[in-house]
Coordinates of C-alpha atoms and ligand atoms in Angstrom, one line a residue:
X1 CA -61.1 59.7 -71.1
X2 CA -59.5 56.5 -72.3
X3 CA -61.7 53.4 -72.7
X4 CA -62.1 50.3 -70.7
X5 CA -60.9 47.3 -72.7
X6 CA -62.5 44.0 -71.7
X7 CA -60.6 40.6 -71.3
X8 CA -57.2 42.1 -71.8
X9 CA -54.1 40.0 -72.1
X10 CA -51.3 41.0 -69.7
X11 CA -48.7 38.8 -71.5
X12 CA -46.8 41.9 -72.8
X13 CA -47.3 43.7 -69.6
X14 CA -45.3 41.5 -67.2
X15 CA -41.6 40.7 -67.9
X16 CA -42.0 37.1 -66.6
X17 CA -44.2 36.6 -69.6
X18 CA -47.1 35.0 -67.8
X19 CA -50.1 34.5 -70.1
X20 CA -52.8 35.9 -67.9
X21 CA -55.7 38.3 -68.5
X22 CA -57.3 41.1 -66.7
X23 CA -61.1 41.4 -66.7
X24 CA -60.6 45.0 -67.9
X25 CA -57.7 47.3 -68.7
X26 CA -57.4 51.0 -69.2
X27 CA -54.4 52.9 -70.6
X28 CA -53.6 56.1 -68.7
X29 CA -51.7 58.6 -70.9
X30 CA -52.1 61.7 -68.8
X31 CA -52.8 63.0 -65.3
X32 CA -56.4 63.7 -66.4
X33 CA -56.8 60.0 -67.4
X34 CA -55.5 59.0 -64.0
X35 CA -57.9 61.4 -62.2
X36 CA -60.8 60.0 -64.2
X37 CA -60.2 56.7 -62.5
X38 CA -61.6 58.3 -59.3
X39 CA -64.9 59.3 -60.8
X40 CA -65.6 56.4 -63.2
X41 CA -68.5 54.4 -61.6
X42 CA -67.5 51.2 -63.4
X43 CA -64.1 51.3 -61.7
X44 CA -65.3 52.3 -58.3
X45 CA -66.2 48.8 -57.1
X46 CA -63.4 46.9 -59.0
X47 CA -60.0 45.9 -57.7
X48 CA -57.3 47.8 -59.6
X49 CA -53.8 46.8 -60.5
X50 CA -51.3 49.5 -61.6
X51 CA -48.8 48.1 -64.2
X52 CA -45.9 50.0 -65.6
X53 CA -43.5 47.7 -67.4
X54 CA -44.6 44.8 -65.1
X55 CA -40.9 44.1 -64.4
X56 CA -41.2 43.5 -60.7
X57 CA -44.5 41.6 -60.3
X58 CA -45.5 38.0 -60.1
X59 CA -49.1 37.5 -61.5
X60 CA -50.4 34.4 -59.9
X61 CA -53.3 34.1 -62.4
X62 CA -56.0 36.1 -64.2
X63 CA -56.7 39.5 -62.5
X64 CA -60.4 39.9 -61.7
X65 CA -60.4 43.7 -61.9
X66 CA -59.0 46.5 -64.0
X67 CA -55.4 46.7 -64.9
X68 CA -54.3 50.4 -65.2
X69 CA -51.5 50.5 -67.8
X70 CA -49.3 53.5 -67.3
X71 CA -48.5 55.3 -70.5
X72 CA -47.7 58.8 -69.3
X73 CA -44.7 60.0 -71.3
X74 CA -42.5 63.1 -71.4
X75 CA -39.3 64.5 -70.0
X76 CA -38.7 68.1 -69.0
X77 CA -36.1 70.1 -67.1
X78 CA -37.8 71.7 -64.2
X79 CA -35.1 73.7 -62.5
X80 CA -31.6 73.8 -61.0
X81 CA -29.9 74.9 -57.9
X82 CA -26.2 75.4 -57.0
X83 CA -25.7 71.6 -56.7
X84 CA -28.1 69.9 -59.1
X85 CA -30.3 69.8 -62.1
X86 CA -33.9 68.6 -61.8
X87 CA -35.7 66.6 -64.5
X88 CA -39.2 65.4 -64.4
X89 CA -40.0 62.2 -66.3
X90 CA -43.4 60.7 -67.1
X91 CA -44.1 57.4 -65.2
X92 CA -44.6 55.5 -68.5
X93 CA -41.2 56.3 -70.0
X94 CA -38.9 53.3 -70.3
X95 CA -36.3 53.4 -67.5
X96 CA -33.2 52.5 -69.5
X97 CA -34.1 54.8 -72.5
X98 CA -34.4 57.7 -70.0
X99 CA -31.0 57.0 -68.4
X100 CA -29.4 56.8 -71.9
X101 CA -31.2 60.0 -73.1
X102 CA -30.0 62.0 -70.0
X103 CA -26.5 60.8 -70.7
X104 CA -26.8 61.9 -74.3
X105 CA -27.9 65.4 -73.0
X106 CA -24.8 65.6 -70.9
X107 CA -26.7 65.2 -67.6
X108 CA -25.3 62.0 -66.1
X109 CA -26.0 60.5 -62.6
X110 CA -28.1 57.4 -63.2
X111 CA -25.7 55.4 -65.3
X112 CA -25.1 52.7 -62.7
X113 CA -28.8 51.9 -63.1
X114 CA -28.6 51.4 -66.8
X115 CA -30.5 48.5 -68.4
X116 CA -32.8 47.8 -65.4
X117 CA -36.0 46.7 -67.0
X118 CA -39.2 48.6 -66.4
X119 CA -40.6 52.1 -66.4
X120 CA -39.6 55.3 -64.7
X121 CA -42.8 55.1 -62.5
X122 CA -41.8 51.7 -61.2
X123 CA -38.4 52.9 -60.1
X124 CA -39.4 54.5 -56.7
X125 CA -41.6 51.5 -55.8
X126 CA -38.7 49.3 -55.0
X127 CA -36.1 52.0 -54.9
X128 CA -34.2 50.2 -57.7
X129 CA -30.5 49.8 -57.1
X130 CA -27.4 48.4 -58.8
X131 CA -23.7 48.6 -58.7
X132 CA -23.4 50.8 -55.6
X133 CA -26.2 53.3 -56.5
X134 CA -29.8 53.5 -55.3
X135 CA -32.4 55.5 -57.1
X136 CA -33.1 57.3 -53.8
X137 CA -29.7 59.0 -54.1
X138 CA -30.9 60.8 -57.2
X139 CA -34.5 61.3 -56.2
X140 CA -36.2 64.7 -55.7
X141 CA -40.0 64.0 -55.5
X142 CA -42.8 62.0 -57.1
X143 CA -46.2 63.1 -58.3
X144 CA -48.8 60.4 -57.6
X145 CA -52.5 60.0 -57.5
X146 CA -53.6 58.7 -54.1
X147 CA -56.6 56.5 -54.8
X148 CA -57.6 56.4 -51.2
X149 CA -57.5 60.2 -50.5
X150 CA -58.7 60.9 -54.1
X151 CA -56.1 63.6 -54.9
X152 CA -52.7 64.1 -56.6
X153 CA -49.9 64.4 -54.1
X154 CA -46.3 65.4 -54.3
X155 CA -44.1 63.2 -52.1
X156 CA -40.4 63.8 -51.2
X157 CA -37.9 61.2 -50.3
X158 CA -38.9 61.3 -46.6
X159 CA -42.6 60.7 -47.5
X160 CA -41.6 57.8 -49.8
X161 CA -39.6 56.2 -46.9
X162 CA -37.1 54.5 -49.1
X163 CA -35.3 51.5 -47.8
X164 CA -33.2 48.8 -49.3
X165 CA -35.2 47.8 -52.4
X166 CA -38.2 49.1 -50.6
X167 CA -40.5 52.1 -50.2
X168 CA -43.7 53.3 -48.7
X169 CA -45.4 52.5 -52.1
X170 CA -44.5 48.8 -51.8
X171 CA -45.8 48.6 -48.3
X172 CA -49.0 50.5 -49.2
X173 CA -49.8 47.8 -51.8
X174 CA -50.3 47.8 -55.5
X175 CA -53.8 49.5 -55.5
X176 CA -53.1 52.7 -53.4
X177 CA -51.0 55.0 -55.5
X178 CA -50.6 55.7 -59.2
X179 CA -47.2 57.2 -59.8
X180 CA -47.6 59.9 -62.5
X181 CA -44.0 61.3 -62.8
X182 CA -40.7 61.2 -61.0
X183 CA -38.4 64.2 -60.6
X184 CA -34.7 63.4 -60.3
X185 CA -32.0 65.4 -58.8
X186 CA -28.8 65.0 -60.9
X187 CA -25.7 66.4 -59.1
X188 CA -23.7 69.0 -61.1
X189 CA -20.5 67.7 -59.5
X190 CA -20.6 64.2 -61.0
X191 CA -18.5 61.5 -59.4
X192 CA -18.1 58.0 -60.7
X193 CA -19.5 55.2 -58.5
X194 CA -17.1 52.4 -59.5
X195 CA -16.5 50.5 -56.3
X196 CA -18.3 47.2 -57.3
X197 CA -15.8 44.6 -58.4
X198 CA -17.5 43.9 -61.7
X199 CA -17.5 47.6 -62.7
X200 CA -13.9 48.1 -61.5
X201 CA -12.8 45.1 -63.4
X202 CA -14.6 46.1 -66.6
X203 CA -13.0 49.6 -66.4
X204 CA -9.5 48.2 -65.7
X205 CA -9.9 45.7 -68.6
X206 CA -10.4 48.7 -70.9
X207 CA -7.5 50.6 -69.3
X208 CA -9.8 53.3 -67.9
X209 CA -8.4 54.8 -64.7
X210 CA -10.5 58.0 -64.6
X211 CA -13.9 56.9 -65.9
X212 CA -16.3 59.3 -67.6
X213 CA -20.1 58.8 -67.2
X214 CA -20.2 57.0 -70.5
X215 CA -17.6 54.6 -69.4
X216 CA -19.7 53.6 -66.3
X217 CA -22.8 53.3 -68.5
X218 CA -21.0 51.1 -71.0
X219 CA -19.5 48.9 -68.3
X220 CA -22.8 48.4 -66.6
X221 CA -24.6 47.6 -69.8
X222 CA -21.9 45.1 -70.8
X223 CA -21.9 43.4 -67.4
X224 CA -25.7 43.1 -67.3
X225 CA -25.9 41.8 -70.9
X226 CA -23.3 39.1 -70.0
X227 CA -24.8 38.1 -66.6
X228 CA -28.5 38.6 -66.7
X229 CA -31.2 37.2 -69.0
X230 CA -33.0 39.7 -71.3
X231 CA -36.7 39.5 -70.4
X232 CA -37.5 39.9 -74.1
X233 CA -35.8 36.6 -74.7
X234 CA -36.4 34.7 -71.4
X235 CA -39.1 35.8 -69.0
X236 CA -37.9 37.0 -65.5
X237 CA -38.3 39.8 -63.0
X238 CA -34.7 40.5 -62.2
X239 CA -33.5 39.6 -58.7
X240 CA -36.2 37.4 -57.1
X241 CA -34.9 37.7 -53.6
X242 CA -33.6 40.6 -51.6
X243 CA -30.2 40.4 -50.1
X244 CA -30.7 39.6 -46.4
X245 CA -29.5 42.0 -43.7
X246 CA -28.3 40.3 -40.5
X247 CA -26.7 41.5 -37.3
X248 CA -22.9 41.6 -37.0
X249 CA -23.1 38.9 -34.3
X250 CA -25.2 36.6 -36.6
X251 CA -22.7 37.2 -39.4
X252 CA -19.7 36.4 -37.2
X253 CA -21.3 33.1 -36.1
X254 CA -22.3 32.1 -39.6
X255 CA -18.8 33.0 -40.9
X256 CA -17.3 30.5 -38.5
X257 CA -19.4 27.8 -40.0
X258 CA -19.1 29.0 -43.6
X259 CA -15.7 30.5 -43.9
X260 CA -16.2 31.6 -47.6
X261 CA -19.3 33.6 -46.7
X262 CA -19.1 37.2 -48.0
X263 CA -20.8 40.0 -46.1
X264 CA -20.9 43.7 -46.7
X265 CA -21.0 45.9 -43.5
X266 CA -23.8 48.4 -43.4
X267 CA -23.9 51.9 -41.9
X268 CA -26.4 50.7 -39.2
X269 CA -23.9 48.1 -38.0
X270 CA -25.6 45.2 -39.7
X271 CA -24.2 43.1 -42.5
X272 CA -25.7 42.5 -46.0
X273 CA -25.3 39.0 -47.4
X274 CA -25.5 38.2 -51.1
X275 CA -28.7 36.2 -51.6
X276 CA -27.3 34.8 -54.9
X277 CA -24.3 33.4 -53.2
X278 CA -26.5 31.6 -50.5
X279 CA -28.7 30.2 -53.2
X280 CA -25.8 29.1 -55.3
X281 CA -24.2 27.3 -52.3
X282 CA -27.4 25.4 -51.8
X283 CA -26.9 24.0 -55.3
X284 CA -29.8 25.8 -57.1
X285 CA -27.9 27.7 -59.8
X286 CA -29.1 26.3 -63.2
X287 CA -31.7 24.1 -61.5
X288 CA -34.7 23.4 -63.9
X289 CA -38.1 22.5 -62.6
X290 CA -40.6 22.1 -65.4
X291 CA -41.3 25.4 -67.0
X292 CA -39.3 27.4 -64.4
X293 CA -35.6 27.5 -63.6
X294 CA -32.9 29.3 -61.6
X295 CA -30.8 31.2 -64.1
X296 CA -27.6 29.4 -64.9
X297 CA -25.4 32.5 -64.6
X298 CA -27.2 34.3 -61.8
X299 CA -28.8 32.3 -59.0
X300 CA -30.8 35.3 -57.9
X301 CA -33.0 35.3 -61.0
X302 CA -35.8 32.9 -61.6
X303 CA -36.8 32.4 -65.2
X304 CA -39.9 31.3 -67.2
X305 CA -38.6 28.7 -69.7
X306 CA -41.9 29.0 -71.6
X307 CA -45.5 28.6 -70.6
X308 CA -44.9 28.9 -66.9
X309 CA -47.5 30.2 -64.5
X310 CA -46.8 32.4 -61.4
X311 CA -47.6 29.7 -58.9
X312 CA -44.9 27.5 -60.4
X313 CA -42.3 30.3 -59.9
X314 CA -43.6 30.8 -56.3
X315 CA -43.4 27.1 -55.5
X316 CA -39.7 27.0 -56.7
X317 CA -39.0 30.2 -54.7
X318 CA -40.4 28.5 -51.6
X319 CA -38.2 25.5 -52.0
X320 CA -35.2 27.8 -52.4
X321 CA -36.2 29.8 -49.3
X322 CA -36.6 26.6 -47.3
X323 CA -33.1 25.2 -48.3
X324 CA -31.4 28.5 -47.6
X325 CA -33.1 28.8 -44.2
X326 CA -32.1 25.2 -43.4
X327 CA -28.5 25.6 -44.3
X328 CA -27.8 29.2 -43.2
X329 CA -30.7 30.1 -40.8
X330 CA -31.6 33.0 -43.0
X331 CA -35.1 33.6 -44.4
X332 CA -34.9 35.1 -47.9
X333 CA -37.5 37.8 -48.7
X334 CA -39.1 37.8 -52.1
X335 CA -38.4 41.1 -54.0
X336 CA -41.2 41.4 -56.6
X337 CA -44.8 42.2 -55.7
X338 CA -47.1 39.2 -55.8
X339 CA -50.5 39.8 -57.2
Ligands
LIG1 P1 -22.6 40.7 -57.5 O1 -21.6 41.7 -58.0 O2 -22.4 39.3 -57.8 O3 -22.6 40.8 -55.9 C1 -23.5 40.0 -55.1 C2 -24.2 40.9 -54.1 O4 -23.2 41.4 -53.2 C3 -24.9 42.0 -54.7 O5 -26.3 41.8 -54.7 C4 -24.5 43.3 -54.0 O6 -25.5 43.9 -53.2 C5 -23.4 42.8 -53.0 N1 -22.2 43.5 -53.3 C6 -21.2 43.2 -54.3 N2 -20.2 44.1 -54.2 C7 -20.5 45.0 -53.2 C8 -19.9 46.2 -52.7 N3 -18.7 46.6 -53.2 N4 -20.5 46.8 -51.7 C9 -21.6 46.4 -51.2 N5 -22.3 45.3 -51.7 C10 -21.8 44.6 -52.7 O7 -24.0 41.2 -57.8 P2 -25.0 40.8 -59.0 O8 -26.0 39.9 -58.5 O9 -24.2 40.5 -60.3 O10 -25.7 42.2 -59.2 C11 -25.0 43.4 -59.6 C12 -25.8 44.6 -59.2 O11 -27.0 44.7 -59.9 C13 -26.2 44.6 -57.7 O12 -26.1 45.9 -57.2 C14 -27.6 44.1 -57.8 O13 -28.4 44.6 -56.7 C15 -28.1 44.7 -59.1 N6 -29.2 44.0 -59.6 C16 -30.4 44.2 -59.2 C17 -31.5 43.5 -59.8 C18 -32.9 43.8 -59.3 O14 -33.8 43.2 -59.9 N7 -33.1 44.5 -58.3 C19 -31.3 42.5 -60.7 C20 -30.0 42.2 -61.1 C21 -28.9 43.0 -60.5 P3 -26.6 44.9 -53.8 O15 -27.6 44.1 -54.5 O16 -27.1 45.6 -52.6 O17 -25.9 45.9 -54.7

């Protein structure tokens, strides 16, 4: 069983780069390590925080409990059917490295999600999505330790109840499940997802009319590198707000007042607004407030300029939410989990 490490710095375990500590930490490198959490008397009465890459979390301060650091590695092909290959990947594997490795093996399907920071185990929690693809579209099942029921469970997409940047895991809270591995379903009949303007433009700039998986991967990597801050250089947790979904009637009314407003119709009849656009229109892009700022190229991303604490980020987020609500009548929802 892995050991309990006291007074553990979480600086390298959250992409915002907040310099906070956990009373204890334990690294989980196997399912057996995870199961041992259930029977360890020291852990029984302590709050627990499961951390993968810490890429979608705001730590408000020191954590008075045990941080469980997910280090479960490995990737193996577990089967195929007429339509798809199935690959199981350990929750502690790096997301982007896994996407790249699958592509190298000639099994594409996740390339629109290239360069998303974090681990494989974190991907189902918020159903990561980018450039027209959601993880849920390539998902088969997850193995997870249910800390309340005290057993390992296998959950399919229905049980995970994926939504827009959302899942049952997020709603259950950060202490309920430890995701151990994720099995993906990669379609044998690969089709490019190239509808987003940035991707389409990148392909057309390179004179690519029939993109191969590698072309999509390269385009997404180039776009993200150009537009989004690298957490290794500038602390951030990716998009800080979800794109709001509003009714078609509310959209029509808003569009009359704000003719330049862009909306994306959804299958349920609602309309998705671009949160970044709303924030930009309220004048926040590039705004600096002490140690925190709104990224100068992407208004959806809040950054730690150095030495910031979680409460400063949340205070700035609140001001942004207030001004967007005042101007557009839309309440933005925060995307990362707040601890
Ligand atoms: P963008 O291209 O500037 O577009 C702004 C928003 O409009 C996006 O959030 C996107 O929604 C929506 N959108 C654009 N084209 C669309 C289309 N053809 N159909 C439907 N919706 C469309 O977006 P961006 O901010 O640079 O981000 C690019 C992609 O990376 C987006 O998919 C975004 O979600 C993703 N991303 C995610 C994170 C994260 O932390 N979760 C961080 C950065 C970027 P969607 O967000 O629903 O795609």
